[in-house]
XYZ file of C-alpha atoms in Angstrom:
79
model
C 1.311 -10.671 7.111
C -0.245 -10.416 10.531
C 1.272 -7.059 11.555
C -0.757 -3.853 11.736
C 0.609 -1.123 9.445
C 0.520 2.671 9.526
C 1.518 4.564 6.367
C 2.240 8.300 5.949
C 2.583 9.665 2.407
C 5.456 12.176 2.319
C 5.788 13.022 -1.400
C 4.416 11.989 -4.764
C 1.079 10.566 -5.785
C -0.011 6.974 -5.670
C -2.693 4.371 -5.351
C -3.375 2.390 -2.212
C -5.587 -0.674 -2.471
C -7.252 -2.221 0.570
C -9.057 -5.441 -0.342
C -10.911 -4.391 -3.535
C -11.175 -0.646 -2.771
C -8.667 1.699 -4.420
C -7.750 5.140 -3.128
C -5.646 7.932 -4.615
C -3.005 8.987 -2.083
C -1.125 12.291 -1.829
C 1.286 13.901 0.658
C -0.204 14.144 4.144
C -2.469 11.104 3.751
C -2.345 8.611 6.627
C -3.443 5.009 6.149
C -3.933 2.336 8.801
C -4.265 -1.301 7.734
C -4.962 -4.004 10.327
C -2.863 -7.148 10.069
C -4.109 -9.829 7.705
C -5.873 -7.410 5.330
C -4.885 -7.613 1.639
C -3.330 -4.319 0.531
C -1.051 -2.865 -2.131
C 0.655 0.449 -2.889
C 1.743 1.799 -6.284
C 3.336 4.962 -7.649
C 1.143 6.734 -10.221
C 4.008 8.755 -11.708
C 6.625 7.640 -14.210
C 8.872 10.589 -13.327
C 8.451 11.356 -9.605
C 9.032 8.969 -6.715
C 6.310 8.023 -4.245
C 7.804 8.585 -0.798
C 6.165 7.199 2.320
C 6.947 6.087 5.836
C 5.522 2.834 7.119
C 5.534 1.363 10.593
C 4.631 -2.245 11.326
C 3.886 -3.658 14.758
C 5.166 -6.103 15.746
C 8.220 -5.970 13.447
C 8.207 -7.955 10.196
C 10.086 -11.229 9.930
C 10.863 -13.106 6.711
C 8.336 -15.805 7.545
C 5.513 -13.303 8.217
C 5.189 -11.935 4.648
C 2.622 -13.575 2.379
C 2.308 -12.656 -1.305
C -1.095 -13.812 -2.523
C -1.006 -12.335 -5.999
C 1.212 -10.598 -8.530
C 0.774 -6.865 -9.088
C -2.092 -6.229 -11.489
C -1.839 -2.878 -13.310
C -5.599 -2.899 -13.909
C -5.920 -1.820 -10.256
C -4.541 1.569 -11.382
C -7.386 2.197 -13.838
C -9.826 4.909 -12.833
C -7.652 6.337 -10.077
């Protein structure tokens, strides 16, 4: 999508991928992703939820979301 995004991790532990770079995320982490950049978020726990707040500007519309690829669990390796 073309919207800029700002993410704040509130609880849990996860992985955030921007393009091909993967980052472990924990509470207090703030992530900014410019519009048009490939990104993905995943929960690393099987028992605890990953809680985050995300703001997009301008707001998302159904025709603005583009899914280029299915989730690939190999992105979680080494995190």
